[in-house]
mmCIF file of C-alpha atoms in Angstrom:
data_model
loop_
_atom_site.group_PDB
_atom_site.id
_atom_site.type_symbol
_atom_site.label_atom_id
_atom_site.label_comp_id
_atom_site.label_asym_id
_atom_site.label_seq_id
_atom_site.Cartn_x
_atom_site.Cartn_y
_atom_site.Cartn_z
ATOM 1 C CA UNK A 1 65.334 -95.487 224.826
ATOM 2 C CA UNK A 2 67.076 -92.739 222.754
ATOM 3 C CA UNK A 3 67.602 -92.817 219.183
ATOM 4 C CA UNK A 4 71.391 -91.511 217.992
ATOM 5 C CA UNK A 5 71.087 -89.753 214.794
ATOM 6 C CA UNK A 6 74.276 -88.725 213.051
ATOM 7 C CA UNK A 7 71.896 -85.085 211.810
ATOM 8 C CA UNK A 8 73.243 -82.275 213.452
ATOM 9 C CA UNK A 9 70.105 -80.864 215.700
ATOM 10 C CA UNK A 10 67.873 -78.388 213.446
ATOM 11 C CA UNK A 11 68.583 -75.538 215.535
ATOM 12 C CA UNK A 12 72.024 -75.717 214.140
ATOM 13 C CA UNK A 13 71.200 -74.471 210.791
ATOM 14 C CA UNK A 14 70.316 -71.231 211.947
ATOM 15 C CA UNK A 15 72.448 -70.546 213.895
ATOM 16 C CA UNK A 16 75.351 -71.738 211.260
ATOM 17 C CA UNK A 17 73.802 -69.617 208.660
ATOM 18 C CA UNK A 18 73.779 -66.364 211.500
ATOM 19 C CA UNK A 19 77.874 -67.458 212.134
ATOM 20 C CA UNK A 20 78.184 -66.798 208.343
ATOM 21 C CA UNK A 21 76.870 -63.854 207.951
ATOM 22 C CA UNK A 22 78.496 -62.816 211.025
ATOM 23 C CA UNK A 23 81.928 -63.667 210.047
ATOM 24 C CA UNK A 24 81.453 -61.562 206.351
ATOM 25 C CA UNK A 25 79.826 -58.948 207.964
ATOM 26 C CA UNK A 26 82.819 -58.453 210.492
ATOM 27 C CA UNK A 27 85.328 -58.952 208.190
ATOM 28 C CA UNK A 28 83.517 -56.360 205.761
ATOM 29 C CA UNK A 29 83.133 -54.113 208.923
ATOM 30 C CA UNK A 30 87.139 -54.505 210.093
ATOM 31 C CA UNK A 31 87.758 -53.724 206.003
ATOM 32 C CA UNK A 32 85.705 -50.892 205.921
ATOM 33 C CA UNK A 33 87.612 -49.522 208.949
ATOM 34 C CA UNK A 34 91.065 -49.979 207.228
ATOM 35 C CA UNK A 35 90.168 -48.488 203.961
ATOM 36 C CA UNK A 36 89.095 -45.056 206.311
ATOM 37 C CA UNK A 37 85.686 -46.100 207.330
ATOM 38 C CA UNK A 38 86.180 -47.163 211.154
ATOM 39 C CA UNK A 39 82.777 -46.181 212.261
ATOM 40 C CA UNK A 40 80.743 -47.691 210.065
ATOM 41 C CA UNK A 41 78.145 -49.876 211.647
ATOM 42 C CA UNK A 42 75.979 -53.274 209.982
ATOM 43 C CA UNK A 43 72.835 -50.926 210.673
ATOM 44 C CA UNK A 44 74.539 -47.900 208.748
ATOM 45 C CA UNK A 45 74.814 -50.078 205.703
ATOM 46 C CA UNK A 46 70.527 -51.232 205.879
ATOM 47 C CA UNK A 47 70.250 -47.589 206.534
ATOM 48 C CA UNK A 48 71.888 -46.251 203.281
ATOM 49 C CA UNK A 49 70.637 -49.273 201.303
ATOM 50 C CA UNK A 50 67.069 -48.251 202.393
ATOM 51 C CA UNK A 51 67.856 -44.541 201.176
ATOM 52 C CA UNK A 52 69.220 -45.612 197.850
ATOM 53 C CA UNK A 53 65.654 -47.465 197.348
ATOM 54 C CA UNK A 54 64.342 -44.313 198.222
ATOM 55 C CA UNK A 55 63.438 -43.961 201.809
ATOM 56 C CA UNK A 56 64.274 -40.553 202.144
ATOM 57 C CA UNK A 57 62.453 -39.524 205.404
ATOM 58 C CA UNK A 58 62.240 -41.000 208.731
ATOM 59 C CA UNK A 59 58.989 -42.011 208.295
ATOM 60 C CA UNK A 60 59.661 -43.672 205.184
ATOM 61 C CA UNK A 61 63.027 -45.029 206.460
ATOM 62 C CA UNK A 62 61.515 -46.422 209.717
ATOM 63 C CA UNK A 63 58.784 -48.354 208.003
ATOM 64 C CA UNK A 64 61.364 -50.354 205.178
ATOM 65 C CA UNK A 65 63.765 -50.848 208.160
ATOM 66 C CA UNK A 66 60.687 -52.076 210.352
ATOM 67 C CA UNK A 67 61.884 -49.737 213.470
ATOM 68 C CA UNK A 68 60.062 -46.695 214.818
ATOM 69 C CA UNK A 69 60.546 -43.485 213.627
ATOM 70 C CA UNK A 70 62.662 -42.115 216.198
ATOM 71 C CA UNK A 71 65.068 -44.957 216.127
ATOM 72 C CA UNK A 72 65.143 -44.054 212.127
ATOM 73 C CA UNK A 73 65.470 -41.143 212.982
ATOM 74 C CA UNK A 74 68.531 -41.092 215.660
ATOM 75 C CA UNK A 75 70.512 -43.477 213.287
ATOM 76 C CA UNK A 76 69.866 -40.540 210.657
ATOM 77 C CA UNK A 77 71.740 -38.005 213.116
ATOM 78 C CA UNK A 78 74.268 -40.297 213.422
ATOM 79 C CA UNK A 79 74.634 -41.363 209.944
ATOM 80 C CA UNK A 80 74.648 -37.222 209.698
ATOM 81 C CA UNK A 81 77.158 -36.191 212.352
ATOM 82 C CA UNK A 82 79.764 -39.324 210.478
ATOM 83 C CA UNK A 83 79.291 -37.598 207.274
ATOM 84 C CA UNK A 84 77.474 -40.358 205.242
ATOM 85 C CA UNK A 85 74.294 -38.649 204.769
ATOM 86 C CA UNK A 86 72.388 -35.169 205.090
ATOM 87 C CA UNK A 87 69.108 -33.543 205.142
ATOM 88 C CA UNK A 88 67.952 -31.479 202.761
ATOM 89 C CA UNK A 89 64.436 -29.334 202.444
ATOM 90 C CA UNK A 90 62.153 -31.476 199.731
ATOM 91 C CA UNK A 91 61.705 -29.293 196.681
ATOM 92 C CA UNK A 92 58.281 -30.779 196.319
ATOM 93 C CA UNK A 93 56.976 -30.175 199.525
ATOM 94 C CA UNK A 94 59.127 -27.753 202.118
ATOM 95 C CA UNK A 95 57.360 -28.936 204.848
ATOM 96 C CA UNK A 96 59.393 -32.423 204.421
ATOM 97 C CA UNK A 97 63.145 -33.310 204.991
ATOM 98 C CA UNK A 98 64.807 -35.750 203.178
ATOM 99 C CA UNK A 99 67.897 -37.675 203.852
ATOM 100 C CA UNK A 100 69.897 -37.997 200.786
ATOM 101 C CA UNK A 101 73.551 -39.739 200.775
ATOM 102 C CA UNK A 102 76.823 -37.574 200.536
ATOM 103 C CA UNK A 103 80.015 -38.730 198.579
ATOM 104 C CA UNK A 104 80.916 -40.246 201.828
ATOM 105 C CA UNK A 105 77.889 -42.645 201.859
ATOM 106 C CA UNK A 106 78.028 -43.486 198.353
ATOM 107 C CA UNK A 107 82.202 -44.072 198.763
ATOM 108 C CA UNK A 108 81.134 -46.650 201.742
ATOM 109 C CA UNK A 109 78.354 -48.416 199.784
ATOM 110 C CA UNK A 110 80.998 -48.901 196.858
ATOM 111 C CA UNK A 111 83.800 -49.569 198.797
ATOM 112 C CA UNK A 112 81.206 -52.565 200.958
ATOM 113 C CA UNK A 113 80.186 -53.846 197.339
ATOM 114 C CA UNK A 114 83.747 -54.451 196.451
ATOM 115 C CA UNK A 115 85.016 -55.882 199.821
ATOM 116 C CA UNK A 116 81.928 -58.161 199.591
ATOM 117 C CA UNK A 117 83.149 -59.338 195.830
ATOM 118 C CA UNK A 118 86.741 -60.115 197.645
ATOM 119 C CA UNK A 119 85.016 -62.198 200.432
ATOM 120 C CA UNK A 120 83.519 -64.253 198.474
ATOM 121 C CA UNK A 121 86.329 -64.961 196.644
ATOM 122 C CA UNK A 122 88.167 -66.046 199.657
ATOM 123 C CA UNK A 123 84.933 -68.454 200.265
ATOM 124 C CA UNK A 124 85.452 -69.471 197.192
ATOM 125 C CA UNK A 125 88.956 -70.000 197.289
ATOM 126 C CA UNK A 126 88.124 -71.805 200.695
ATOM 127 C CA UNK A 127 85.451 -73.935 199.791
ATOM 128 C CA UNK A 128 85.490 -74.110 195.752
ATOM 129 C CA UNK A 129 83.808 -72.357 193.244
ATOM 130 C CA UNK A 130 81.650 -74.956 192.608
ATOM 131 C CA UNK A 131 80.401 -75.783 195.503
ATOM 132 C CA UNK A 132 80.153 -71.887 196.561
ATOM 133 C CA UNK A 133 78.015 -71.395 193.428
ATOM 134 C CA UNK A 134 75.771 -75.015 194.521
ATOM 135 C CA UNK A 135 75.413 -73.398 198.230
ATOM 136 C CA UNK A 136 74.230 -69.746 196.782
ATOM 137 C CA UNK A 137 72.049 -71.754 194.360
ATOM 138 C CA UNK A 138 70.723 -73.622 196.784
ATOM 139 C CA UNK A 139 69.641 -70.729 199.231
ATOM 140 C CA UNK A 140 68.320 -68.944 196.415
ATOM 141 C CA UNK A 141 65.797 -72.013 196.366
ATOM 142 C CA UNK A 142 64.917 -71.673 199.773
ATOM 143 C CA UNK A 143 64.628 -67.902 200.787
ATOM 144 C CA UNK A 144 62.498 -65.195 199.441
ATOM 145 C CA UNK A 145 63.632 -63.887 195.518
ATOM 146 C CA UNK A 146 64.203 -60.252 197.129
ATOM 147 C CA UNK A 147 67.485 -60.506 199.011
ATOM 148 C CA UNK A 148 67.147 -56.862 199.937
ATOM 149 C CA UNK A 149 64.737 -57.654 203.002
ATOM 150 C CA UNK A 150 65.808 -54.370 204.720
ATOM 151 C CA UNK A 151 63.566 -54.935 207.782
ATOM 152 C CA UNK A 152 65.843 -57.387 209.270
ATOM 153 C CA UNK A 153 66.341 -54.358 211.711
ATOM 154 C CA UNK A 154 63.399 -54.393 213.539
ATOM 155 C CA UNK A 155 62.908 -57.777 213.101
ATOM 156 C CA UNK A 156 66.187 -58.640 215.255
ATOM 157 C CA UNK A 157 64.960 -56.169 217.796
ATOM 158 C CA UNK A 158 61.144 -56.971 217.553
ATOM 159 C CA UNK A 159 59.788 -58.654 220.873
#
């Protein structure tokens, strides 16, 4: 005998909260493109967020964005060879390198903060302001205060 319940399965809610995020992080992403950032990448923005907070090594990097050092490290070249960040000798100790953003990194954070304002707009526009600000209220209640978990990285690609 099988009980019908009209609850949507729980695995659902995961997976409708990942579809969200994916939809504003593609629309960001095809944004981001149009306004003359077309190889921008979801890991280049935990990257430079991670660098603002000051990870400015690999090392450093690689632990906040829970992946190893080398994969901090070729996301760094590549973040490097696209302009968005460079290298630089560490005045404290020479024996270091640190990754600091260019103009082009900080222009792509900056241009991603505004783009995300606009998206939610059109959420809001979509779903109501109201019950926008009830759903981000509501999350707030159930997720961690610190909504810049920047390990999500190797979390995703943890076995």
């Amino acid at each position: 005998m099988s009980i019908v319940s009209s609850d949507p399965p729980g695995f659902e809610l995961p997976l409708r909260l990942f579809l969200a995020f994916r939809v504003l992080i593609d629309e960001l992403h095809a944004e981001l493109a149009r306004q003359g950032h077309p190889d921008a990448r979801p890991m280049h923005g935990f990257v430079l967020q991670a660098i603002m907070r000051g990870g400015d090594t690999a090392v450093e990097l690689g632990r906040t964005l829970g992946v190893s050092k080398q994969a901090a490290g070729k996301t760094v070249e590549t973040l490097e060879r696209l302009g968005y960040v460079e290298r630089a000798v560490d005045p404290r100790d020479t024996r270091r390198r640190v990754v600091r953003l260019t103009a082009r990194g900080f222009d792509m954070l900056e241009r991603s903060a505004r783009i995300f304002d606009d998206l939610r707009g059109r959420w809001a526009a979509e779903l109501g302001e109201e019950r926008l600000r009830a759903l981000e209220a509501d999350l707030r209640r159930v997720t961690p205060p610190d909504v810049f978990r920047l390990d999500v990285p190797g979390w995703f690609g943890g076995q």
